[in-house]
Structure formats: C-alpha cells, structure tokens
Amino acid sequence: MQAIETITGAVSHLDRSNVDTDQIMPKQFLKRVERTGFGQFLFYDWAKEPGWDLPANPILVAGENFGCGSSREHAPWGLQDYGFQAVVAPSFADIFYSNCTKIGLLPIVLSEEDCRALAHAGTGRSTSVPRRSASTAAPCPSRSTTRSAGGCSPVWMTSA
C-alpha cells in the first residue's frame, strides 16, 4: 500500500445516513476471498431503484454513521474496487473506519455542513500531511482530520 498524499477529483454524493455494511456489500457476495471484483456489487439492492446514480468518482461524500453494522471487510474492498479513493462523512463506524485505513481507502471526517458543501461543489482535493512522531505531534483539531493508531494525520478537503 502506498502512502496517500493527494486525492483530487469529482465527488459522488450518497445522501443517506446510517449506511450499513450490509447495504454497501450484501451478504450474498461475501463468498470470495480475494479483494478484487467487489465493486460490481456495491449498493447492489439500491442500484435497482429507479433514478439511482452513483458515479465511480475518486471521492464519495456520505451521511453520518457510514459503515455501521457488521464488521465485514468486503464493504471497503467494494468501495475501493468501484473506484473510490476517499470517503467523506460526519462520522464512521469504528471498525469500518479501521478497515478502510488498512487498505488505503481514506476515511475523512468533516462536519455535516462541510460534507454538504463538498457535495455541492462537485469536486474536491484532499491533501494529507506527513505524520510526526507522537512525541512531537500537535493536538488534533476536531475537524478536517483523520484518526489513526498512534496519532492523527491532518487532512484538508477543499473544492478543487
């Protein structure tokens, strides 16, 4: 996995809160053991709804509590395989957040207001700052940061 320095691109907006991992990747597709090929099943049941459109852009903006429910790793695998490089939301389920960081899918926590502004802008840019050692790290501001074990890495999301 390569370090994430900058993600720039169009934004897809999933205007739903409490999106469960079962909705992201339904259980009938969990039989595979490799990490590829899951993108085609992403939001499988919702994709059948009339008017459903979720382009495969680099950045997905979603509602609060994204990735709640069971701890299946297949949900982040599907998001990444579909083409998303970053998921931006007001909050994430802890295990989902951790599973994203393990595969290089960047979860970014922003306020609901900032998420809506980013979705409205239609494009975004995320720039991460190299992490300092825990002994020299500055306190994490409550907004525009990602959390990870041993500290935090500031991330700025702006309109591109």
mmCIF file of C-alpha atoms in Angstrom:
data_model
loop_
_atom_site.group_PDB
_atom_site.id
_atom_site.type_symbol
_atom_site.label_atom_id
_atom_site.label_comp_id
_atom_site.label_asym_id
_atom_site.label_seq_id
_atom_site.Cartn_x
_atom_site.Cartn_y
_atom_site.Cartn_z
ATOM 1 C CA MET A 1 0.000 0.000 0.000
ATOM 2 C CA GLN A 2 1.375 3.392 -0.978
ATOM 3 C CA ALA A 3 1.173 6.491 1.213
ATOM 4 C CA ILE A 4 -1.712 8.783 0.325
ATOM 5 C CA GLU A 5 -0.524 12.293 -0.435
ATOM 6 C CA THR A 6 -3.236 13.903 -2.553
ATOM 7 C CA ILE A 7 -6.607 12.812 -3.864
ATOM 8 C CA THR A 8 -8.239 15.145 -6.346
ATOM 9 C CA GLY A 9 -11.352 14.634 -8.408
ATOM 10 C CA ALA A 10 -15.061 14.584 -8.834
ATOM 11 C CA VAL A 11 -17.359 13.864 -5.899
ATOM 12 C CA SER A 12 -20.185 11.337 -5.739
ATOM 13 C CA HIS A 13 -22.842 12.120 -3.144
ATOM 14 C CA LEU A 14 -24.724 9.433 -1.236
ATOM 15 C CA ASP A 15 -27.246 11.500 0.702
ATOM 16 C CA ARG A 16 -28.082 8.825 3.272
ATOM 17 C CA SER A 17 -27.197 8.406 6.945
ATOM 18 C CA ASN A 18 -26.624 5.173 8.873
ATOM 19 C CA VAL A 19 -25.476 3.282 5.799
ATOM 20 C CA ASP A 20 -24.921 -0.269 6.993
ATOM 21 C CA THR A 21 -22.155 -2.523 5.642
ATOM 22 C CA ASP A 22 -24.936 -4.928 4.584
ATOM 23 C CA GLN A 23 -26.245 -2.180 2.294
ATOM 24 C CA ILE A 24 -22.763 -1.386 0.994
ATOM 25 C CA MET A 25 -21.964 -5.053 0.250
ATOM 26 C CA PRO A 26 -24.860 -7.534 0.575
ATOM 27 C CA LYS A 27 -24.131 -10.887 2.191
ATOM 28 C CA GLN A 28 -24.704 -12.990 -0.928
ATOM 29 C CA PHE A 29 -21.449 -11.614 -2.378
ATOM 30 C CA LEU A 30 -19.169 -12.448 0.557
ATOM 31 C CA LYS A 31 -18.056 -15.874 -0.625
ATOM 32 C CA ARG A 32 -14.990 -14.573 -2.457
ATOM 33 C CA VAL A 33 -11.699 -14.438 -0.597
ATOM 34 C CA GLU A 34 -9.758 -12.181 -2.955
ATOM 35 C CA ARG A 35 -10.101 -8.429 -2.506
ATOM 36 C CA THR A 36 -10.978 -7.606 -6.106
ATOM 37 C CA GLY A 37 -14.178 -7.758 -8.084
ATOM 38 C CA PHE A 38 -16.498 -6.462 -5.382
ATOM 39 C CA GLY A 39 -17.165 -3.080 -6.993
ATOM 40 C CA GLN A 40 -19.814 -4.524 -9.286
ATOM 41 C CA PHE A 41 -21.901 -5.483 -6.242
ATOM 42 C CA LEU A 42 -21.632 -2.160 -4.408
ATOM 43 C CA PHE A 43 -25.012 -0.965 -3.067
ATOM 44 C CA TYR A 44 -26.495 -3.843 -5.058
ATOM 45 C CA ASP A 45 -30.081 -3.512 -3.817
ATOM 46 C CA TRP A 46 -30.149 0.277 -4.033
ATOM 47 C CA ALA A 47 -28.719 0.202 -7.556
ATOM 48 C CA LYS A 48 -32.015 -1.387 -8.685
ATOM 49 C CA GLU A 49 -34.019 1.640 -7.524
ATOM 50 C CA PRO A 50 -35.339 3.970 -10.239
ATOM 51 C CA GLY A 51 -33.152 7.043 -10.578
ATOM 52 C CA TRP A 52 -30.162 5.507 -8.747
ATOM 53 C CA ASP A 53 -26.935 7.063 -9.963
ATOM 54 C CA LEU A 54 -23.644 6.852 -8.112
ATOM 55 C CA PRO A 55 -20.735 7.605 -10.437
ATOM 56 C CA ALA A 56 -17.385 5.959 -9.709
ATOM 57 C CA ASN A 57 -15.512 9.121 -8.754
ATOM 58 C CA PRO A 58 -12.414 9.384 -6.547
ATOM 59 C CA ILE A 59 -14.371 10.909 -3.627
ATOM 60 C CA LEU A 60 -17.594 9.690 -2.004
ATOM 61 C CA VAL A 61 -19.460 12.017 0.357
ATOM 62 C CA ALA A 62 -21.959 10.276 2.630
ATOM 63 C CA GLY A 63 -24.084 10.920 5.696
ATOM 64 C CA GLU A 64 -23.296 10.295 9.350
ATOM 65 C CA ASN A 65 -22.532 6.854 10.796
ATOM 66 C CA PHE A 66 -21.309 5.486 7.468
ATOM 67 C CA GLY A 67 -20.293 1.818 7.572
ATOM 68 C CA CYS A 68 -22.303 0.865 10.651
ATOM 69 C CA GLY A 69 -23.494 -2.695 11.212
ATOM 70 C CA SER A 70 -21.372 -5.795 10.846
ATOM 71 C CA SER A 71 -17.609 -5.604 10.562
ATOM 72 C CA ARG A 72 -17.261 -7.082 7.081
ATOM 73 C CA GLU A 73 -14.059 -6.120 5.285
ATOM 74 C CA HIS A 74 -15.801 -6.596 1.957
ATOM 75 C CA ALA A 75 -17.536 -3.188 2.226
ATOM 76 C CA PRO A 76 -14.307 -1.121 1.984
ATOM 77 C CA TRP A 77 -12.977 -3.550 -0.643
ATOM 78 C CA GLY A 78 -16.093 -2.909 -2.752
ATOM 79 C CA LEU A 79 -15.864 0.868 -2.368
ATOM 80 C CA GLN A 80 -12.215 0.839 -3.409
ATOM 81 C CA ASP A 81 -12.762 -1.596 -6.272
ATOM 82 C CA TYR A 82 -15.608 0.608 -7.552
ATOM 83 C CA GLY A 83 -13.145 3.496 -7.831
ATOM 84 C CA PHE A 84 -13.447 5.483 -4.621
ATOM 85 C CA GLN A 85 -10.173 6.616 -3.060
ATOM 86 C CA ALA A 86 -11.680 8.633 -0.190
ATOM 87 C CA VAL A 87 -14.944 8.516 1.749
ATOM 88 C CA VAL A 88 -16.004 11.729 3.497
ATOM 89 C CA ALA A 89 -18.681 11.696 6.189
ATOM 90 C CA PRO A 90 -19.562 13.363 9.513
ATOM 91 C CA SER A 91 -18.885 10.041 11.295
ATOM 92 C CA PHE A 92 -17.957 6.419 10.639
ATOM 93 C CA ALA A 93 -18.420 3.159 12.473
ATOM 94 C CA ASP A 94 -15.109 2.420 14.233
ATOM 95 C CA ILE A 95 -14.429 -0.993 12.672
ATOM 96 C CA PHE A 96 -15.358 0.233 9.190
ATOM 97 C CA TYR A 97 -13.010 3.200 9.640
ATOM 98 C CA SER A 98 -10.182 0.875 10.669
ATOM 99 C CA ASN A 99 -10.833 -1.489 7.747
ATOM 100 C CA CYS A 100 -10.610 1.455 5.333
ATOM 101 C CA THR A 101 -7.241 2.583 6.651
ATOM 102 C CA LYS A 102 -5.836 -0.945 6.328
ATOM 103 C CA ILE A 103 -6.395 -0.996 2.560
ATOM 104 C CA GLY A 104 -5.601 2.616 1.674
ATOM 105 C CA LEU A 105 -9.183 3.864 1.336
ATOM 106 C CA LEU A 106 -9.043 7.254 3.048
ATOM 107 C CA PRO A 107 -11.893 7.939 5.513
ATOM 108 C CA ILE A 108 -12.230 11.663 6.219
ATOM 109 C CA VAL A 109 -14.390 13.078 9.000
ATOM 110 C CA LEU A 110 -15.890 16.513 8.296
ATOM 111 C CA SER A 111 -18.861 18.321 9.775
ATOM 112 C CA GLU A 112 -22.233 17.721 8.141
ATOM 113 C CA GLU A 113 -22.132 21.297 6.827
ATOM 114 C CA ASP A 114 -18.709 20.771 5.246
ATOM 115 C CA CYS A 115 -19.821 17.452 3.733
ATOM 116 C CA ARG A 116 -22.813 19.136 2.105
ATOM 117 C CA ALA A 117 -20.617 21.966 0.798
ATOM 118 C CA LEU A 118 -18.183 19.464 -0.701
ATOM 119 C CA ALA A 119 -21.016 17.504 -2.318
ATOM 120 C CA HIS A 120 -22.466 20.739 -3.709
ATOM 121 C CA ALA A 121 -19.071 21.807 -5.100
ATOM 122 C CA GLY A 122 -18.862 18.569 -7.061
ATOM 123 C CA THR A 123 -15.070 18.317 -6.924
ATOM 124 C CA GLY A 124 -12.621 18.071 -4.096
ATOM 125 C CA ARG A 125 -8.996 17.805 -3.133
ATOM 126 C CA SER A 126 -7.605 16.038 -0.099
ATOM 127 C CA THR A 127 -4.055 16.679 0.981
ATOM 128 C CA SER A 128 -2.582 14.769 3.863
ATOM 129 C CA VAL A 129 0.352 15.951 5.910
ATOM 130 C CA PRO A 130 3.158 13.530 6.774
ATOM 131 C CA ARG A 131 2.690 12.329 10.340
ATOM 132 C CA ARG A 132 5.047 13.495 13.023
ATOM 133 C CA SER A 133 6.162 11.239 15.818
ATOM 134 C CA ALA A 134 3.770 11.001 18.746
ATOM 135 C CA SER A 135 6.165 12.992 20.911
ATOM 136 C CA THR A 136 6.131 15.989 18.554
ATOM 137 C CA ALA A 137 2.592 15.773 17.181
ATOM 138 C CA ALA A 138 0.361 18.764 17.626
ATOM 139 C CA PRO A 139 -3.101 18.214 19.095
ATOM 140 C CA CYS A 140 -5.653 17.156 16.506
ATOM 141 C CA PRO A 141 -8.274 19.757 15.692
ATOM 142 C CA SER A 142 -11.778 18.355 15.871
ATOM 143 C CA ARG A 143 -12.488 18.987 12.220
ATOM 144 C CA SER A 144 -10.759 18.045 8.972
ATOM 145 C CA THR A 145 -8.670 15.279 10.465
ATOM 146 C CA THR A 146 -8.411 11.580 10.138
ATOM 147 C CA ARG A 147 -7.681 9.462 13.143
ATOM 148 C CA SER A 148 -5.343 6.529 13.249
ATOM 149 C CA ALA A 149 -3.489 4.485 15.797
ATOM 150 C CA GLY A 150 -0.749 6.484 17.450
ATOM 151 C CA GLY A 151 -1.946 9.944 16.497
ATOM 152 C CA CYS A 152 -3.769 11.786 13.786
ATOM 153 C CA SER A 153 -2.927 12.955 10.303
ATOM 154 C CA PRO A 154 -4.464 16.280 9.298
ATOM 155 C CA VAL A 155 -6.327 16.174 6.012
ATOM 156 C CA TRP A 156 -7.760 19.162 4.225
ATOM 157 C CA MET A 157 -10.747 18.802 1.907
ATOM 158 C CA THR A 158 -11.350 21.736 -0.371
ATOM 159 C CA SER A 159 -13.147 22.388 -3.601
ATOM 160 C CA ALA A 160 -10.749 21.558 -6.397
#
